[in-house]
Every structure is written in structure tokens, then in C-alpha cells.
Amino acid sequence: MKTFEHGGQIEKFAKDLGCEVNEIIDLSSNINFIKPKINIDFNNLDISSYPVYDSLYEKIALNYKIAVNQMELFNGGSSAIFTLFKHLDLKHCTIYSPAYLEYKKAAINFDYKIHSINRFENMQEEIKENSFIIFVNPSTPDGNFYDLESLMKKWISKNCTILIDESFLDFCDGKSAIKYLEDYDKLYILKSMTKFYSSAGIRVGTIVSNKENISSLKEFEPMWKLSHFDSSYLQEALDDKEFKIISKEINIESRIELENILRDSSLFETIYKSYANYILVKLKNIKAKEFQEKLKPYKIMVRDCSNFDYLDESYVRIAVKAKSATEVFKKALSEIC
């Protein structure tokens, strides 16, 4: 597996199996299986003029209970990550790993010296003064949610610049790090609504920080970064007021059901506690690639996690999906034991 490869390569998987994409059960992708109500006729959108983002900014700010001048939008979460690494121009970063692979890629591209901390074994490891801290919460690929109080105190005492990635926070009841913005001026928070709002093809990522940091970040940004299609879709999704509550409830119920199915199987050595819409497992007697091969007759994809730091070929991530998909997966597990 390539170092920075991600899950969700569904087209290639379908082509390899000689079937249609809609036949695949994609448990490798951590995109919400529930979709908001969208009522837009995209054929009638006026795309003859440049987009105006005022309404989009206001709706996103309202969603996160922040001021408009505390946020900047980017063409997706990955774009936000790369822009921030470039903008900050620091020398050293500390990544609490395993973590979303784009952080390591960005650090390498912008010539940061990387220090990686194993979250599973040594959360209290010492950190370098003035380091750029990267912490994903809920974490990837395991979905754990951390109380950051003691960590924030340590990072602040070391004068670190901090980025908290909250891309999957909407799936749980965990509290946002936004509350720390008033106390520390070197804090940035990444929000990627495309995971929760089931719209990976709509490229909108948000960096939240204090107004001074955002003003500095905006200074070198282009005027138009998002299309009228991106803006219109996400605004319509945010207007579906019931979606957030219903989606969270259904995802939690579906995750518990998936956890029970995994526990009933003899294939897994460890099932990690998750607060997100995916579960990390450690296989008992087979490797991830062999497990993937055994699932192919059922047209099921799962995520091989062997390219994450501190994880080996026995780790896979399984996404929370609809009951129909989970039932097929349950049948597959019972037959390949």
C-alpha cells in the first residue's frame, strides 16, 4: 500500500471485481451513510458571475457558534491543512499518531522536522518547545475522543502552535476545542463538514481561530476558492435542521450494532472503542490483505490500516453504514471464520 493512500477507492474495486459501483458495500470510507435533504435545481444556478460567500460564512459560523471573522474557508480539509503548514512556516511539528495521513504528507512537503507520538502507548511523552502540535479528535483511524484539558495545559506551557482536527466531532457528543480560543492565541481548529454531511465531492473545509490569526491567514488567500455549486449545496445541507440530530442518533445506534457484530466474531483480537462513524480492529490470525480478499466475494471493502504510523498489517478500519450493509458484513464474517 502506498504511504499516503486513503480508503474509498470504490471505482477501482468495482472494476477489479467486474461489477457496478452500486453493487459494492464500501466499509472503507468514513463518509456518513445518511444524507441531508437537498432541494436545489443545479441547472438553474447562476454561474455567469463570481460566487459570493457571505451567506455561506454566516451559516457555518452559526453552526459552530463562532463569529464570521473567526473562520476561513478552503477547498476541502486537505487544502486547509496544506495552507496552514505553509502559512505558519514553522520548523518542527509533533503529530499524535496514528493520525490522518495528510498531516505527515504536508509536514514532509513543507520541510518540517517531524516528531511522532504514539497515542496508544505514550500520550504523556515530552514535546519540543515551539512545536506545531497536530491532534485529531475524535482520532483516526480508531475514533477515540480525548479530554484535552491536561494536554492543552502542557502544549501551552511549551508555547506550541496547536491544530485540533475535529472533522468527526459531529458524530459524537464530545465538546469542541473552540472554548479554548479565548485563552490561547496559537490555537487553530479544523472543521470538515463533508464527512458528516455526506458530501466528500463538495470541497469545503474550515479553519477556526481568533480573528487576528484568521485575518493573517486570509491575507495571502485567493478571492475565490469555492465554486457556486459547493457553496449552494452546503448551505442547503445546513438548512436541514433535523439532519444533525437524526443523523447522530442513527449513527450511534448503527455503531453499537456493528460493535456487537464484531464482538461476536472470532476473527478479531482487539476492537477499539470509537466515538466516530468507524471502528478500528486488530485481526487475530490473518493479515489485512488476506481479510480483504476473503470479503471480495461479498463485494465488501474495508480499510487496510497498515500505512498508519504504529499500526501493522493486522489492523483494519470498518465504517459504520446502513443496516442492510451491516447484515451482509455479518453474514460474511460468519462464513469466513
Short mmCIF file of C-alpha atoms in Angstrom, two decimals:
data_model
loop_
_atom_site.label_atom_id
_atom_site.label_comp_id
_atom_site.label_asym_id
_atom_site.label_seq_id
_atom_site.Cartn_x
_atom_site.Cartn_y
_atom_site.Cartn_z
CA MET A 1 0.00 0.00 0.00
CA LYS A 2 1.25 3.45 -0.85
CA THR A 3 2.32 5.57 2.11
CA PHE A 4 -0.41 8.21 1.76
CA GLU A 5 -3.16 6.11 0.19
CA HIS A 6 -6.67 6.51 1.65
CA GLY A 7 -9.81 4.40 1.77
CA GLY A 8 -12.83 4.67 -0.50
CA GLN A 9 -11.23 3.65 -3.86
CA ILE A 10 -14.58 2.18 -4.84
CA GLU A 11 -14.34 2.61 -8.64
CA LYS A 12 -11.11 0.61 -8.84
CA PHE A 13 -12.52 -2.06 -6.53
CA ALA A 14 -15.62 -2.47 -8.70
CA LYS A 15 -13.54 -2.60 -11.86
CA ASP A 16 -11.30 -5.31 -10.39
CA LEU A 17 -14.39 -7.37 -9.49
CA GLY A 18 -16.06 -6.71 -12.84
CA CYS A 19 -19.20 -5.28 -11.28
CA GLU A 20 -21.03 -1.97 -11.00
CA VAL A 21 -20.08 0.57 -8.33
CA ASN A 22 -23.58 0.43 -6.83
CA GLU A 23 -23.08 -3.27 -6.08
CA ILE A 24 -20.15 -2.55 -3.73
CA ILE A 25 -20.58 -2.33 0.05
CA ASP A 26 -17.99 0.28 0.92
CA LEU A 27 -16.98 -0.16 4.57
CA SER A 28 -13.63 1.51 3.86
CA SER A 29 -14.97 5.05 3.52
CA ASN A 30 -15.81 7.09 6.63
CA ILE A 31 -18.40 9.27 4.88
CA ASN A 32 -21.81 9.46 6.58
CA PHE A 33 -24.26 6.97 5.05
CA ILE A 34 -27.14 9.32 5.90
CA LYS A 35 -27.62 12.32 3.64
CA PRO A 36 -29.24 15.71 4.34
CA LYS A 37 -32.26 16.85 2.35
CA ILE A 38 -31.10 18.85 -0.64
CA ASN A 39 -33.66 20.67 -2.77
CA ILE A 40 -31.65 22.54 -5.40
CA ASP A 41 -32.08 22.63 -9.15
CA PHE A 42 -28.42 22.97 -10.09
CA ASN A 43 -29.41 23.64 -13.70
CA ASN A 44 -30.91 26.94 -12.57
CA LEU A 45 -27.88 28.15 -10.61
CA ASP A 46 -26.49 31.40 -11.98
CA ILE A 47 -22.85 30.58 -12.67
CA SER A 48 -22.24 33.51 -15.01
CA SER A 49 -20.88 35.66 -12.17
CA TYR A 50 -18.28 35.08 -9.47
CA PRO A 51 -19.56 33.46 -6.25
CA VAL A 52 -20.32 35.50 -3.13
CA TYR A 53 -19.72 33.68 0.17
CA ASP A 54 -21.39 35.97 2.73
CA SER A 55 -24.37 33.69 3.34
CA LEU A 56 -22.20 30.56 3.49
CA TYR A 57 -19.88 32.14 6.08
CA GLU A 58 -22.84 33.21 8.19
CA LYS A 59 -24.45 29.76 8.17
CA ILE A 60 -21.20 27.95 9.01
CA ALA A 61 -20.40 30.44 11.78
CA LEU A 62 -23.88 29.95 13.22
CA ASN A 63 -23.47 26.17 13.02
CA TYR A 64 -20.28 26.32 15.12
CA LYS A 65 -21.41 29.22 17.32
CA ILE A 66 -18.48 31.43 16.32
CA ALA A 67 -18.08 34.85 14.69
CA VAL A 68 -17.65 35.11 10.92
CA ASN A 69 -14.22 36.72 11.40
CA GLN A 70 -13.06 33.64 13.36
CA MET A 71 -13.09 31.35 10.32
CA GLU A 72 -11.68 30.92 6.84
CA LEU A 73 -12.94 28.52 4.16
CA PHE A 74 -10.82 26.29 1.95
CA ASN A 75 -11.33 23.93 -0.95
CA GLY A 76 -11.59 20.93 1.39
CA GLY A 77 -9.93 19.87 4.63
CA SER A 78 -6.71 18.73 2.93
CA SER A 79 -6.31 22.11 1.26
CA ALA A 80 -6.77 23.78 4.66
CA ILE A 81 -4.07 21.55 6.18
CA PHE A 82 -1.51 22.29 3.46
CA THR A 83 -2.26 26.03 3.54
CA LEU A 84 -1.82 26.18 7.30
CA PHE A 85 1.51 24.33 7.24
CA LYS A 86 2.75 26.73 4.57
CA HIS A 87 1.36 29.84 6.25
CA LEU A 88 2.78 29.11 9.70
CA ASP A 89 6.22 28.32 8.30
CA LEU A 90 7.40 26.60 11.48
CA LYS A 91 10.37 24.26 11.77
CA HIS A 92 9.06 21.40 13.89
CA CYS A 93 5.77 19.55 14.25
CA THR A 94 4.53 16.92 16.67
CA ILE A 95 1.89 14.53 15.33
CA TYR A 96 -0.05 12.43 17.80
CA SER A 97 -0.29 9.23 15.78
CA PRO A 98 -1.80 7.29 14.20
CA ALA A 99 -3.41 10.26 12.50
CA TYR A 100 -4.90 11.39 9.20
CA LEU A 101 -2.11 10.78 6.66
CA GLU A 102 -2.28 14.23 5.03
CA TYR A 103 -0.59 15.74 8.11
CA LYS A 104 2.57 13.75 7.62
CA LYS A 105 2.47 14.44 3.89
CA ALA A 106 2.11 18.20 4.46
CA ALA A 107 4.91 18.22 7.04
CA ILE A 108 7.24 16.46 4.61
CA ASN A 109 6.30 18.74 1.72
CA PHE A 110 7.00 21.90 3.74
CA ASP A 111 10.20 20.57 5.27
CA TYR A 112 9.09 20.31 8.89
CA LYS A 113 11.06 18.11 11.24
CA ILE A 114 8.51 15.54 12.43
CA HIS A 115 8.21 14.07 15.90
CA SER A 116 5.56 11.35 16.17
CA ILE A 117 3.96 10.38 19.49
CA ASN A 118 2.24 7.00 19.85
CA ARG A 119 -1.22 7.82 21.23
CA PHE A 120 -1.83 4.20 22.19
CA GLU A 121 1.24 3.88 24.38
CA ASN A 122 2.76 7.20 25.42
CA MET A 123 0.35 10.14 25.46
CA GLN A 124 2.43 11.89 28.13
CA GLU A 125 5.65 11.90 26.11
CA GLU A 126 7.58 15.17 26.34
CA ILE A 127 7.26 17.66 23.49
CA LYS A 128 9.61 20.20 22.00
CA GLU A 129 9.24 23.90 22.78
CA ASN A 130 7.51 25.92 20.00
CA SER A 131 6.44 22.77 18.13
CA PHE A 132 3.40 22.67 15.84
CA ILE A 133 1.05 20.22 17.58
CA ILE A 134 -1.30 18.08 15.46
CA PHE A 135 -4.09 16.30 17.32
CA VAL A 136 -7.13 14.66 15.70
CA ASN A 137 -10.18 14.44 17.98
CA PRO A 138 -12.06 12.13 17.52
CA SER A 139 -8.97 10.36 16.30
CA THR A 140 -8.33 8.49 13.07
CA PRO A 141 -8.40 5.64 12.34
CA ASP A 142 -9.69 4.48 15.78
CA GLY A 143 -12.35 7.08 16.61
CA ASN A 144 -11.37 7.73 20.22
CA PHE A 145 -12.39 11.04 21.80
CA TYR A 146 -9.95 12.68 24.24
CA ASP A 147 -10.43 15.14 27.05
CA LEU A 148 -7.81 17.74 26.08
CA GLU A 149 -7.61 19.72 29.35
CA SER A 150 -4.26 18.40 30.61
CA LEU A 151 -2.76 18.21 27.12
CA MET A 152 -3.72 21.80 26.37
CA LYS A 153 -2.00 22.96 29.56
CA LYS A 154 1.17 21.12 28.57
CA TRP A 155 1.15 22.43 24.99
CA ILE A 156 0.51 25.98 26.12
CA SER A 157 3.33 25.79 28.69
CA LYS A 158 5.67 24.87 25.82
CA ASN A 159 4.44 27.82 23.70
CA CYS A 160 3.27 25.44 20.96
CA THR A 161 1.10 26.27 17.98
CA ILE A 162 -1.84 23.87 18.13
CA LEU A 163 -4.10 22.40 15.46
CA ILE A 164 -7.06 20.31 16.64
CA ASP A 165 -8.76 18.39 13.84
CA GLU A 166 -12.47 17.99 14.66
CA SER A 167 -13.59 16.55 11.32
CA PHE A 168 -15.59 13.79 13.03
CA LEU A 169 -16.79 15.65 16.12
CA ASP A 170 -20.37 15.93 14.79
CA PHE A 171 -20.74 12.16 15.13
CA CYS A 172 -20.44 12.27 18.93
CA ASP A 173 -21.31 14.39 21.98
CA GLY A 174 -17.73 15.48 22.66
CA LYS A 175 -17.03 19.15 23.37
CA SER A 176 -15.20 21.28 20.82
CA ALA A 177 -11.82 22.88 21.47
CA ILE A 178 -13.39 26.19 20.33
CA LYS A 179 -13.80 27.05 24.03
CA TYR A 180 -10.00 27.44 24.30
CA LEU A 181 -9.82 30.18 21.65
CA GLU A 182 -10.34 32.89 24.28
CA ASP A 183 -7.44 31.58 26.38
CA TYR A 184 -4.74 30.91 23.80
CA ASP A 185 -3.85 32.78 20.62
CA LYS A 186 -1.89 29.98 18.91
CA LEU A 187 -4.82 27.61 18.53
CA TYR A 188 -6.35 26.54 15.20
CA ILE A 189 -9.26 24.11 14.75
CA LEU A 190 -10.06 22.23 11.55
CA LYS A 191 -13.70 21.58 10.70
CA SER A 192 -14.53 19.37 7.71
CA MET A 193 -18.28 19.17 7.26
CA THR A 194 -18.08 16.94 4.20
CA LYS A 195 -17.69 13.80 6.37
CA PHE A 196 -20.80 14.37 8.46
CA TYR A 197 -22.87 15.92 5.67
CA SER A 198 -22.04 13.03 3.31
CA SER A 199 -20.55 15.26 0.64
CA ALA A 200 -16.90 14.36 0.02
CA GLY A 201 -17.26 15.71 -3.50
CA ILE A 202 -18.24 19.11 -2.11
CA ARG A 203 -14.86 20.53 -1.19
CA VAL A 204 -15.35 22.80 1.83
CA GLY A 205 -13.01 22.82 4.83
CA THR A 206 -12.94 25.40 7.62
CA ILE A 207 -10.12 26.70 9.79
CA VAL A 208 -11.30 28.31 13.02
CA SER A 209 -9.05 30.56 15.13
CA ASN A 210 -9.06 34.04 16.68
CA LYS A 211 -9.81 36.96 14.37
CA GLU A 212 -6.16 38.11 14.24
CA ASN A 213 -4.94 34.70 13.08
CA ILE A 214 -7.72 34.42 10.52
CA SER A 215 -7.01 37.91 9.20
CA SER A 216 -3.35 36.96 8.73
CA LEU A 217 -4.33 33.68 7.06
CA LYS A 218 -6.69 35.46 4.64
CA GLU A 219 -4.04 37.93 3.54
CA PHE A 220 -2.43 35.59 1.01
CA GLU A 221 -5.52 33.60 0.06
CA PRO A 222 -7.18 33.91 -3.37
CA MET A 223 -10.52 35.68 -3.55
CA TRP A 224 -12.50 32.73 -5.00
CA LYS A 225 -11.69 29.26 -3.71
CA LEU A 226 -15.08 27.55 -3.73
CA SER A 227 -17.48 27.04 -6.60
CA HIS A 228 -21.08 28.24 -6.59
CA PHE A 229 -22.07 24.54 -6.59
CA ASP A 230 -20.06 23.82 -3.40
CA SER A 231 -21.48 26.85 -1.62
CA SER A 232 -25.10 26.21 -2.61
CA TYR A 233 -25.01 22.52 -1.68
CA LEU A 234 -23.52 23.07 1.76
CA GLN A 235 -25.88 25.94 2.58
CA GLU A 236 -28.83 23.74 1.70
CA ALA A 237 -27.42 20.92 3.86
CA LEU A 238 -27.02 23.28 6.82
CA ASP A 239 -30.63 24.40 6.36
CA ASP A 240 -31.81 20.85 7.12
CA LYS A 241 -32.17 21.50 10.85
CA GLU A 242 -33.34 17.99 11.76
CA PHE A 243 -30.46 16.27 9.98
CA LYS A 244 -27.81 16.86 12.63
CA ILE A 245 -29.84 15.33 15.45
CA ILE A 246 -31.30 12.42 13.49
CA SER A 247 -28.02 11.57 11.77
CA LYS A 248 -26.08 11.47 15.04
CA GLU A 249 -28.68 9.24 16.69
CA ILE A 250 -28.79 6.76 13.81
CA ASN A 251 -25.00 6.63 13.51
CA ILE A 252 -24.62 5.89 17.23
CA GLU A 253 -27.21 3.11 17.04
CA SER A 254 -25.56 1.66 13.91
CA ARG A 255 -22.11 1.83 15.51
CA ILE A 256 -23.29 -0.10 18.57
CA GLU A 257 -24.82 -2.72 16.27
CA LEU A 258 -21.55 -3.01 14.35
CA GLU A 259 -19.58 -3.30 17.62
CA ASN A 260 -21.78 -6.22 18.69
CA ILE A 261 -21.28 -7.98 15.37
CA LEU A 262 -17.51 -7.59 15.68
CA ARG A 263 -17.50 -8.89 19.26
CA ASP A 264 -19.44 -11.98 18.20
CA SER A 265 -16.81 -12.87 15.62
CA SER A 266 -13.68 -14.89 16.43
CA LEU A 267 -11.66 -13.06 13.76
CA PHE A 268 -10.66 -10.09 15.91
CA GLU A 269 -8.11 -9.78 18.70
CA THR A 270 -8.95 -6.17 19.63
CA ILE A 271 -11.94 -3.94 18.93
CA TYR A 272 -11.14 -0.30 19.72
CA LYS A 273 -13.70 1.93 21.41
CA SER A 274 -14.93 4.51 18.93
CA TYR A 275 -16.98 7.71 19.15
CA ALA A 276 -16.96 8.29 15.39
CA ASN A 277 -18.54 6.54 12.42
CA TYR A 278 -15.86 3.87 12.05
CA ILE A 279 -14.22 1.20 14.21
CA LEU A 280 -10.59 0.07 14.24
CA VAL A 281 -9.96 -3.64 14.80
CA LYS A 282 -6.88 -5.81 15.13
CA LEU A 283 -7.23 -9.13 13.34
CA LYS A 284 -6.35 -12.28 15.25
CA ASN A 285 -4.83 -14.83 12.85
CA ILE A 286 -4.83 -13.22 9.40
CA LYS A 287 -3.46 -10.07 7.83
CA ALA A 288 -5.47 -7.18 6.46
CA LYS A 289 -4.87 -8.03 2.80
CA GLU A 290 -5.99 -11.63 3.33
CA PHE A 291 -9.09 -10.37 5.14
CA GLN A 292 -9.83 -8.05 2.22
CA GLU A 293 -9.53 -10.96 -0.22
CA LYS A 294 -11.96 -13.06 1.83
CA LEU A 295 -14.51 -10.23 1.66
CA LYS A 296 -14.28 -9.78 -2.11
CA PRO A 297 -16.87 -12.48 -2.97
CA TYR A 298 -19.32 -10.45 -0.88
CA LYS A 299 -18.28 -7.25 -2.70
CA ILE A 300 -17.26 -5.66 0.62
CA MET A 301 -14.42 -3.15 1.01
CA VAL A 302 -12.64 -2.46 4.32
CA ARG A 303 -9.70 -0.15 5.01
CA ASP A 304 -6.24 -1.69 5.39
CA CYS A 305 -4.60 0.49 8.08
CA SER A 306 -1.06 -0.82 7.76
CA ASN A 307 0.21 2.50 6.35
CA PHE A 308 -0.69 4.40 9.54
CA ASP A 309 2.15 5.03 11.99
CA TYR A 310 2.30 2.41 14.79
CA LEU A 311 -0.15 0.07 13.05
CA ASP A 312 0.86 -3.12 11.24
CA GLU A 313 -0.71 -5.48 8.71
CA SER A 314 -3.20 -6.84 11.24
CA TYR A 315 -5.23 -3.61 11.51
CA VAL A 316 -8.33 -2.70 9.52
CA ARG A 317 -10.93 0.06 9.84
CA ILE A 318 -14.59 -0.73 9.31
CA ALA A 319 -17.04 2.09 8.64
CA VAL A 320 -20.50 2.42 10.14
CA LYS A 321 -23.09 2.04 7.39
CA ALA A 322 -26.76 1.21 6.86
CA LYS A 323 -28.32 -1.90 8.41
CA SER A 324 -28.54 -3.65 5.03
CA ALA A 325 -24.77 -3.32 4.55
CA THR A 326 -24.04 -4.39 8.12
CA GLU A 327 -26.17 -7.53 7.69
CA VAL A 328 -24.18 -8.59 4.61
CA PHE A 329 -20.96 -7.99 6.54
CA LYS A 330 -22.27 -10.05 9.45
CA LYS A 331 -23.07 -12.93 7.09
CA ALA A 332 -19.62 -12.67 5.54
CA LEU A 333 -17.89 -12.83 8.93
CA SER A 334 -19.84 -15.94 9.91
CA GLU A 335 -18.88 -17.72 6.69
CA ILE A 336 -15.16 -16.85 6.54
CA CYS A 337 -14.32 -17.72 10.18
#
